[in-house]
Short mmCIF file of C-alpha atoms in Angstrom, two decimals:
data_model
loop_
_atom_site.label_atom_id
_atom_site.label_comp_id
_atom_site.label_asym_id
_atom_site.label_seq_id
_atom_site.Cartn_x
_atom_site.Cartn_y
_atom_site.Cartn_z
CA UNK A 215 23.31 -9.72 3.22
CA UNK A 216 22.90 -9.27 -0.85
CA UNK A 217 23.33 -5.65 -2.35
CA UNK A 218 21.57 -6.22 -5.10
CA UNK A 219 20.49 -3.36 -7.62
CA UNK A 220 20.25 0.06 -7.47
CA UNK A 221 17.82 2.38 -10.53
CA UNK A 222 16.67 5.40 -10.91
CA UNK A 223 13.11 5.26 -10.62
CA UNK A 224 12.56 6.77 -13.92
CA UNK A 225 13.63 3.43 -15.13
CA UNK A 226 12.04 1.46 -13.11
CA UNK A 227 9.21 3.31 -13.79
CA UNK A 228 9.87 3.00 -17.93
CA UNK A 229 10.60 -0.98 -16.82
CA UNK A 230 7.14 -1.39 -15.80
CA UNK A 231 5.14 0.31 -18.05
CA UNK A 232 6.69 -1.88 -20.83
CA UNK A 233 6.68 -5.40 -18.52
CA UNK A 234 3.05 -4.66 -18.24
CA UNK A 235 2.55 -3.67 -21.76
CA UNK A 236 3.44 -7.37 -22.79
CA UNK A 237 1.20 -8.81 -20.50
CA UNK A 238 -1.46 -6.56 -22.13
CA UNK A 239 -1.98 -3.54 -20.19
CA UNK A 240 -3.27 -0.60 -22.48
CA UNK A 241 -0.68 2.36 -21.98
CA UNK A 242 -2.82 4.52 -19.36
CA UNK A 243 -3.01 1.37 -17.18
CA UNK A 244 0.41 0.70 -17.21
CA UNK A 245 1.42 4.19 -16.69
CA UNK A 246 -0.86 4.38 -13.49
CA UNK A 247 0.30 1.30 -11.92
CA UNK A 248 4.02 1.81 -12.11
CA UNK A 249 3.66 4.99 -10.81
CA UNK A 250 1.78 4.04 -8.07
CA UNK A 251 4.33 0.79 -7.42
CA UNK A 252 7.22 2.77 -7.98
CA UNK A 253 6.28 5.59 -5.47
CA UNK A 254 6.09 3.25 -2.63
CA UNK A 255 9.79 1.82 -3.60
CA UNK A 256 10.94 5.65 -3.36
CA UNK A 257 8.38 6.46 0.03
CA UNK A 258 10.71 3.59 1.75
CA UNK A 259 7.59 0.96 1.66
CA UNK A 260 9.66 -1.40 -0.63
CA UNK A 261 6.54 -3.81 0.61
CA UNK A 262 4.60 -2.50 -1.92
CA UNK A 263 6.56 -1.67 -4.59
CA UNK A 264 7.99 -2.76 -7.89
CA UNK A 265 8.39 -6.31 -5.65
CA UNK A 266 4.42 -6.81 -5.83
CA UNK A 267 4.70 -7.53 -9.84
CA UNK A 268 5.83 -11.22 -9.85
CA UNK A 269 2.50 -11.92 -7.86
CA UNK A 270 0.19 -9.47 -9.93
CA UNK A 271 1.73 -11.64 -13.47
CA UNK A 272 0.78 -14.90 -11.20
CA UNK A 273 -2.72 -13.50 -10.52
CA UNK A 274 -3.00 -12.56 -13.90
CA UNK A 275 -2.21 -16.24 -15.34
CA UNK A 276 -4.59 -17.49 -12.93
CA UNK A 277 -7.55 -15.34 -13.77
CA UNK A 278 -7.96 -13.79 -10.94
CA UNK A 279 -6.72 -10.01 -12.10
CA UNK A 280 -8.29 -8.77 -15.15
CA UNK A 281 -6.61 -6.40 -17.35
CA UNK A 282 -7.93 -2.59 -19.00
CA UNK A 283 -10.95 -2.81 -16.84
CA UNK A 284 -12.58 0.60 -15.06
CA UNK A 285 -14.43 1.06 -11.56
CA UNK A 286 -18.30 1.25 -12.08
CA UNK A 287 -20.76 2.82 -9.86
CA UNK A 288 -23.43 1.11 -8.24
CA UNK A 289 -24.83 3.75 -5.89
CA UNK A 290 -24.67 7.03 -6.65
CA UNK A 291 -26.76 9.35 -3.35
CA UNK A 292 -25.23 12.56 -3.78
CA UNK A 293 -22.02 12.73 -1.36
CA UNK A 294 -21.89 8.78 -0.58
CA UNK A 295 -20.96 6.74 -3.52
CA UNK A 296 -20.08 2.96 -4.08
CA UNK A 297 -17.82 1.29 -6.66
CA UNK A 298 -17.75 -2.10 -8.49
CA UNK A 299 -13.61 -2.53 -8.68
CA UNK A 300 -14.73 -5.38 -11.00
CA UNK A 301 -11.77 -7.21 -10.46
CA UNK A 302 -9.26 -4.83 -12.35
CA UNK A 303 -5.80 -3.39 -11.28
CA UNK A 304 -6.41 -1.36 -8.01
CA UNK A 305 -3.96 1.12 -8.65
CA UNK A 306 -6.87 1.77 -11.36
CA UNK A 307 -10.29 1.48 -9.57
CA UNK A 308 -8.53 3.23 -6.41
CA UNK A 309 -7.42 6.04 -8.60
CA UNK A 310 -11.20 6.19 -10.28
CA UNK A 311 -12.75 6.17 -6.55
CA UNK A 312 -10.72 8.89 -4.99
CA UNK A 313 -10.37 10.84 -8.07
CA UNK A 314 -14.26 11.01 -7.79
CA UNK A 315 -14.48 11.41 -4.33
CA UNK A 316 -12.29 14.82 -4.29
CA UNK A 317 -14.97 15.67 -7.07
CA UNK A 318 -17.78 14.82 -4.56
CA UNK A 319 -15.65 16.53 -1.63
CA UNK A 320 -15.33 19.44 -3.57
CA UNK A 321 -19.24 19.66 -4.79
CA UNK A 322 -20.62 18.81 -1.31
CA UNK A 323 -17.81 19.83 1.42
CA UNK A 324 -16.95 16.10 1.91
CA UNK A 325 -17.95 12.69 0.41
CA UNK A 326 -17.87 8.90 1.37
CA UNK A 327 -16.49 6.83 -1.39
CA UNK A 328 -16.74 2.58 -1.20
CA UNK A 329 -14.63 0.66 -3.15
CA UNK A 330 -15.92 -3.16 -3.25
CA UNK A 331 -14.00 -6.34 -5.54
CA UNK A 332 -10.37 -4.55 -6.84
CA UNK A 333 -7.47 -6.44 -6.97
CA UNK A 334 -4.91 -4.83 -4.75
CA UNK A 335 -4.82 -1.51 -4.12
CA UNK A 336 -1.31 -1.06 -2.89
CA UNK A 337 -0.34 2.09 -1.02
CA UNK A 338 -2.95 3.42 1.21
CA UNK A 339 -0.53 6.45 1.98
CA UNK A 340 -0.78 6.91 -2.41
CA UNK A 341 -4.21 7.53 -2.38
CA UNK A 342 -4.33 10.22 0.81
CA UNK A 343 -1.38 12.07 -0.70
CA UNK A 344 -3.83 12.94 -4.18
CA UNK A 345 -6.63 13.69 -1.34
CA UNK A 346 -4.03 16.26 0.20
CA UNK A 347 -2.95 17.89 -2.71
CA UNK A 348 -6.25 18.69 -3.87
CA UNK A 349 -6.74 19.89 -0.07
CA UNK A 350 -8.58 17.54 1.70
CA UNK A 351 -8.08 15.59 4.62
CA UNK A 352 -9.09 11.56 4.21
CA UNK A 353 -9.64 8.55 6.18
CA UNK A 354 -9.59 5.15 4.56
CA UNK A 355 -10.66 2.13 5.97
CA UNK A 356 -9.46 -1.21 4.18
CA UNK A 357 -9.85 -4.59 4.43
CA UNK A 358 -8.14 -7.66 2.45
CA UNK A 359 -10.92 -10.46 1.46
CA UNK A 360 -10.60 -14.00 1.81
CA UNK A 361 -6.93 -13.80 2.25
CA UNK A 362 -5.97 -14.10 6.02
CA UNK A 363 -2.27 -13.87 7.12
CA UNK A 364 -3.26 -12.21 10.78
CA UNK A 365 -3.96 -14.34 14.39
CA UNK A 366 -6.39 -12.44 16.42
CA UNK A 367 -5.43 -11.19 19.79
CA UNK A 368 -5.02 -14.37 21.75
CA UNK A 369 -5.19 -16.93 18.93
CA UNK A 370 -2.86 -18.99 17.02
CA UNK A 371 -3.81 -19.02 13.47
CA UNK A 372 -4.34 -16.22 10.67
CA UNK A 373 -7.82 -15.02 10.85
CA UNK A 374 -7.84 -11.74 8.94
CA UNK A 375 -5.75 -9.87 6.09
CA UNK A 376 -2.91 -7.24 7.38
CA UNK A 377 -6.53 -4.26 6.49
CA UNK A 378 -4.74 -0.81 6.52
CA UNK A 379 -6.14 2.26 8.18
CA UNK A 380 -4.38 5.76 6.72
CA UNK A 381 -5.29 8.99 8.03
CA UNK A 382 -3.88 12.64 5.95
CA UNK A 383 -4.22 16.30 6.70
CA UNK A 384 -2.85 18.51 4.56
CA UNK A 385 -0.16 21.64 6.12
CA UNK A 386 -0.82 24.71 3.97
CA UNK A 387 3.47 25.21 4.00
CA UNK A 388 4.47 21.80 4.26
CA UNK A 389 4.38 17.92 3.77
CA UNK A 390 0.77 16.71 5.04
CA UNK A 391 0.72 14.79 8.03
CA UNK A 392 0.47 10.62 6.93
CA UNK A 393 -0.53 7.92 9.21
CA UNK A 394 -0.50 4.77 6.73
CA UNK A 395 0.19 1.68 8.43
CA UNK A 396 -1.39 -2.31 8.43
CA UNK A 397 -3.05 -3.20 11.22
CA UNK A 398 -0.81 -6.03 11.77
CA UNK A 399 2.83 -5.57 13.34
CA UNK A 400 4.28 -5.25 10.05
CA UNK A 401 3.43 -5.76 6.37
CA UNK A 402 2.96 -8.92 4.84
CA UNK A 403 5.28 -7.51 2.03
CA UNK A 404 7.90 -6.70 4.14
CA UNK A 405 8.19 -10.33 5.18
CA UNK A 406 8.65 -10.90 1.61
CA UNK A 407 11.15 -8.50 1.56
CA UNK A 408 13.23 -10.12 4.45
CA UNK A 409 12.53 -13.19 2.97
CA UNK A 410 14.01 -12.27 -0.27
CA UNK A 411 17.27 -10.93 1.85
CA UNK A 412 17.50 -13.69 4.21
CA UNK A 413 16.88 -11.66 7.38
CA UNK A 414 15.11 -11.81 10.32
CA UNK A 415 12.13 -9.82 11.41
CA UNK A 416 11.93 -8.55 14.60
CA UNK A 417 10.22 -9.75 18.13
CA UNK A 418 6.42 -9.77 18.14
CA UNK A 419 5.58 -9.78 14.41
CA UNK A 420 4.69 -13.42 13.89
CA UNK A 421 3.67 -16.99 15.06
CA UNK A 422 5.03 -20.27 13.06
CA UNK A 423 2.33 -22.61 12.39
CA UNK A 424 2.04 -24.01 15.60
CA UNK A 425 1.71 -20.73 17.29
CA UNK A 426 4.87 -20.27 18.56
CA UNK A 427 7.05 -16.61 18.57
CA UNK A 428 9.12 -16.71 15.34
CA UNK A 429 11.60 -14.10 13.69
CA UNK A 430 11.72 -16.31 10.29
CA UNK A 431 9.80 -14.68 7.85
CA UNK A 432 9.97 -17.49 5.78
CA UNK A 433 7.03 -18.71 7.73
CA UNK A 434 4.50 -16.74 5.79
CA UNK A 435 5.47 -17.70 2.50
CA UNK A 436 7.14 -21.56 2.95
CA UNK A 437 4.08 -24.06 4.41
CA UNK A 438 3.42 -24.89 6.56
CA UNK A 439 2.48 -21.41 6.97
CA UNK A 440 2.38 -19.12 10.00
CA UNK A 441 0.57 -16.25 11.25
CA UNK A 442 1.44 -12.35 11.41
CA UNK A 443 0.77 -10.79 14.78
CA UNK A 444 -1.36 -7.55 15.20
CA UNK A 445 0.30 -4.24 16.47
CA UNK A 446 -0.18 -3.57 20.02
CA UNK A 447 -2.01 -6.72 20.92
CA UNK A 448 -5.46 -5.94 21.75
CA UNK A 449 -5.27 -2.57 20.22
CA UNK A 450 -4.20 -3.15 16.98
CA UNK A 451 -6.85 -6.11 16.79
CA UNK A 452 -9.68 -3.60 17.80
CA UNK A 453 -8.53 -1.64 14.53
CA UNK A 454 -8.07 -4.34 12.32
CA UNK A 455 -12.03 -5.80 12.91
CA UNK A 456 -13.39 -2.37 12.55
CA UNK A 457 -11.13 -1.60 9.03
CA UNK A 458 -12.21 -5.21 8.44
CA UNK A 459 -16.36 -4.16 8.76
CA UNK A 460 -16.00 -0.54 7.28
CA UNK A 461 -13.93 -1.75 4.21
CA UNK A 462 -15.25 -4.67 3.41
CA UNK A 463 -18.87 -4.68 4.72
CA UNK A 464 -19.80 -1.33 4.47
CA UNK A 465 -18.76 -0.57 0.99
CA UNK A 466 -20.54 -3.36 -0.62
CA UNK A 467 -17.89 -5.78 -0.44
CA UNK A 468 -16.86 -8.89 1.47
CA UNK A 469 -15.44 -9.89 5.11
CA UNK A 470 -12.72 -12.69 5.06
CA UNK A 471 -14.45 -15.94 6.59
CA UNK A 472 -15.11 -20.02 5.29
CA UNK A 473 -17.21 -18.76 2.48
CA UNK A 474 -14.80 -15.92 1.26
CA UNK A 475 -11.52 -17.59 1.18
CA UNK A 476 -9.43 -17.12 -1.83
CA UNK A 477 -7.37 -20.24 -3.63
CA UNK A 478 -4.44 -18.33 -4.38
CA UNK A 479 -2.30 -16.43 -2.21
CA UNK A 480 -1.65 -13.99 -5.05
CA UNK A 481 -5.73 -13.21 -5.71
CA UNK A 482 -5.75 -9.67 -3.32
CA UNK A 483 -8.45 -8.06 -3.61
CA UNK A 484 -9.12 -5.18 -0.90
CA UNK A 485 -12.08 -3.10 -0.42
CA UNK A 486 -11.78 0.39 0.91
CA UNK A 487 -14.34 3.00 2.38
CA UNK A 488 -13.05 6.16 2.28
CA UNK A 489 -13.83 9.70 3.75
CA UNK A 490 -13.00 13.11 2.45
CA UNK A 491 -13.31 16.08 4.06
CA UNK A 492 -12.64 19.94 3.39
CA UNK A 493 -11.13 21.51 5.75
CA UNK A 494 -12.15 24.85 4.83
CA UNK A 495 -15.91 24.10 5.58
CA UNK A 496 -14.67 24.39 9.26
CA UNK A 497 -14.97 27.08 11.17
CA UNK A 498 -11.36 26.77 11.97
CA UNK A 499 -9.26 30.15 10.75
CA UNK A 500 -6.65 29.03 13.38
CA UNK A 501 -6.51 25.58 12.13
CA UNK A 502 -3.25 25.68 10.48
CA UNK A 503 -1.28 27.87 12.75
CA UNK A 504 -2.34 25.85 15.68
CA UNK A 505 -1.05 22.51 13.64
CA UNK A 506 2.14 23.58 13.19
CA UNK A 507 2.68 25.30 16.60
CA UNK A 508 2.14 21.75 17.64
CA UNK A 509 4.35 19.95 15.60
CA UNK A 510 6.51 23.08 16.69
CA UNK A 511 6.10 21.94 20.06
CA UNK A 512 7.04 18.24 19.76
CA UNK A 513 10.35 18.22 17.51
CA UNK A 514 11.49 20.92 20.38
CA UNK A 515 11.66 17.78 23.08
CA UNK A 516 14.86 17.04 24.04
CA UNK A 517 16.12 13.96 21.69
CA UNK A 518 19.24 12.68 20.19
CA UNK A 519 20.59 14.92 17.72
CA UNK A 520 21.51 12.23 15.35
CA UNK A 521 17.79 10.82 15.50
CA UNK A 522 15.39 14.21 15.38
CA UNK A 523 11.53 13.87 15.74
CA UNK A 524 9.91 13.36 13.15
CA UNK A 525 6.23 13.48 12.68
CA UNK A 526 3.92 11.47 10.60
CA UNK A 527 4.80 11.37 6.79
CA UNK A 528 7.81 12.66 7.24
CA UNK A 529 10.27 9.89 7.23
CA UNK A 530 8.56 8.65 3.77
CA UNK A 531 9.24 12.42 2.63
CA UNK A 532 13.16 12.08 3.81
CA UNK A 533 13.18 8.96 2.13
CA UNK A 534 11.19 9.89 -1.48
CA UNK A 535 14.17 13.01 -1.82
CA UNK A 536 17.23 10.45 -0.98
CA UNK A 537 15.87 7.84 -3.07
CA UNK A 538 14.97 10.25 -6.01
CA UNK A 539 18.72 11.15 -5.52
CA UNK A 540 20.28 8.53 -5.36
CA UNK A 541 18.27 5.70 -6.65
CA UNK A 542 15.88 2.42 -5.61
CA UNK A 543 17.85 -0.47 -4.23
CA UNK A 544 16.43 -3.72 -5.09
CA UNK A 545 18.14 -7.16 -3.52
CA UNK A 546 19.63 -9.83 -5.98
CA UNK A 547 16.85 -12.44 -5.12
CA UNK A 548 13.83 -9.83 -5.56
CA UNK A 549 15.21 -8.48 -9.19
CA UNK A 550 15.36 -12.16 -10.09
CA UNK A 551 11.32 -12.99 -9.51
CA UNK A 552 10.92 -10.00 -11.08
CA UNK A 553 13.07 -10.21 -14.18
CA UNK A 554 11.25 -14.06 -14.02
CA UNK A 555 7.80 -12.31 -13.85
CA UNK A 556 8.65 -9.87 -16.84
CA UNK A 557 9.51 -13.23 -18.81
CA UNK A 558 6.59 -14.68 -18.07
CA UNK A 559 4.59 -11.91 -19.34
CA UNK A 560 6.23 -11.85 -22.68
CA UNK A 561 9.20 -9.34 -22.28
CA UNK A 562 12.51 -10.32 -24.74
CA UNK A 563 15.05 -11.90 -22.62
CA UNK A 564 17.29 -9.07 -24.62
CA UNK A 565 15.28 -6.36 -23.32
CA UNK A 566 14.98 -7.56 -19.59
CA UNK A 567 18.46 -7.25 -20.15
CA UNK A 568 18.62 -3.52 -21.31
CA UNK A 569 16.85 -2.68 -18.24
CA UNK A 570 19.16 -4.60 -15.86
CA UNK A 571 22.28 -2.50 -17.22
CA UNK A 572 20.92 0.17 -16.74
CA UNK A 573 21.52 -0.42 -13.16
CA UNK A 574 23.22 2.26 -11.20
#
């Protein structure tokens, strides 16, 4: 297995903001994205981190992403409200939406945001973590259009995109509680990632193209490609056709059939209907005693001392403070598309350089 790299994400995150700067980027735009792709590296979701930039540069050459553009509102009735993305970095139209919609939740108690047409939005688990520090709870509901990688329960090609659901409450006196996950068994970017290292994935996560069981993730990203699998069969297909209608449909946007299908595998764009709710308009005094008398009541089942209970957000909490510590590992093959990518969009060869001594 390659070691690869390890940086401090401070420059990683400097790395960024300048690799996007020569592709054009205006500063606030660069600044948002890296944060955003540099706090998944140090949450553990390498899937969506600083790896995602040799496919934004691609989507970029192909006209697909469109740089220094804003969300715009369509509809605005009061506590619902629906976005154009119009095709610009997500990590920018998301942070527009959901910086409105804690305005909205805040004005009206909660609020409904739709997000239609922005190129990917990264991170779901990003997006509820602002909703929980400005103390709200949120539930987002995403979809990927035109870009299927996922075989419905029983079938044998990719029907659907891996369309997130991510759930956050937020403790009064500690991390919130985080359920962020894809709908299918595992991320299409950690494939990527175990692509990149030349590992395996485990049983039950994808189909080759004939629709057989397969642990080579090279199947989703070598054609003849293959299919992810959804999590818990049935169940996790349920969830994916619902995030599928109330992200895409519902907020103005698209579903993912014949007429929707993208040419490139690098044009994501997502849609995402999100609600956000404040807590305090319950009438719920006990509310945060009785959450943590529960999570109380779980870590104190008998376990394995070296593997404690953890509940959910915490294990990308354990992993932001180790990683802030002691730095964002990054294999050989995955620094190399992305010191390629920072080339392509117009970075010195001498300062992609700078930033790779600066290794740990």
């Amino acid at each position: 297995m390659q070691t690869g790299f390890r940086f401090q994400a401070d420059t990683l995150q400097a790395f960024v903001e300048a690799l996007l700067g020569y592709a054009g980027s205006e500063p606030e735009e660069a600044r948002l994205v890296a944060d955003h792709l540099v706090s998944a590296n140090l949450a553990g979701h390498d899937s969506h981190g600083v790896g995602m930039l040799p496919s934004y540069i691609r989507s970029l050459s192909q006209g697909y992403l469109q740089l220094n553009q804003h969300a715009s509102v369509v509809k605005d009735a009061g506590a619902v409200v629906t976005l154009d993305g119009n095709s610009a970095f997500g990590q920018v139209a998301a942070h527009e939406a959901i910086q409105l919609g804690i305005e909205k939740a805040r004005q009206f108690g909660l609020a409904a945001v739709a997000l239609n047409n922005a190129h990917h939005i990264g991170r779901i688990g990003y997006w509820a973590e602002k909703c929980a520090a400005a103390g709200f709870i949120s539930i987002h509901f995403v979809n990927v259009v035109g870009d299927p990688m996922v075989a419905p329960f029983g079938g044998k090609d990719s029907r659907f995109g891996t369309n997130p659901l991510c759930v956050v409450f937020p403790r009064k006196d500690g991390a919130p509680l985080l359920l962020d996950y894809a709908t299918s068994a595992i991320a299409f970017g950690k494939t990527r990632v175990a692509w990149h290292k030349g590992i395996p994935v485990a049983d039950g996560c994808l189909i080759d193209n004939q629709g057989l069981p397969t642990n080579d993730p090279g199947v989703m990203h070598v054609p003849p490609l293959g299919a992810l699998l959804t999590f818990a069969q049935h169940k996790g297909y349920a969830l994916a056709t619902l995030c599928e209608i109330l992200g895409g449909a519902l907020s103005g946007g698209k579903t993912t059939h014949q007429d929707t299908l993208q040419e490139s595998v690098d044009a994501i764009f997502n849609c995402m209907t999100t609600i956000i709710l404040n807590p305090d308009m319950f009438d719920a005094p006990d509310m945060q005693h009785q959450t943590e008398a529960f999570i109380d009541w779980v870590k104190a089942s008998p376990h394995d001392p070296a593997q404690p209970i953890q509940v959910p957000g915490e294990w990308e909490a354990n992993n932001r403070q180790t990683r802030l510590e002691q730095g964002i590992e990054l294999d050989e093959s995955s620094w190399k598309a992305i010191g390629q990518a920072a080339l392509a969009a117009g970075m010195p060869q001498a300062e992609l350089e700078a930033f790779t001594s600066r290794k740990m």
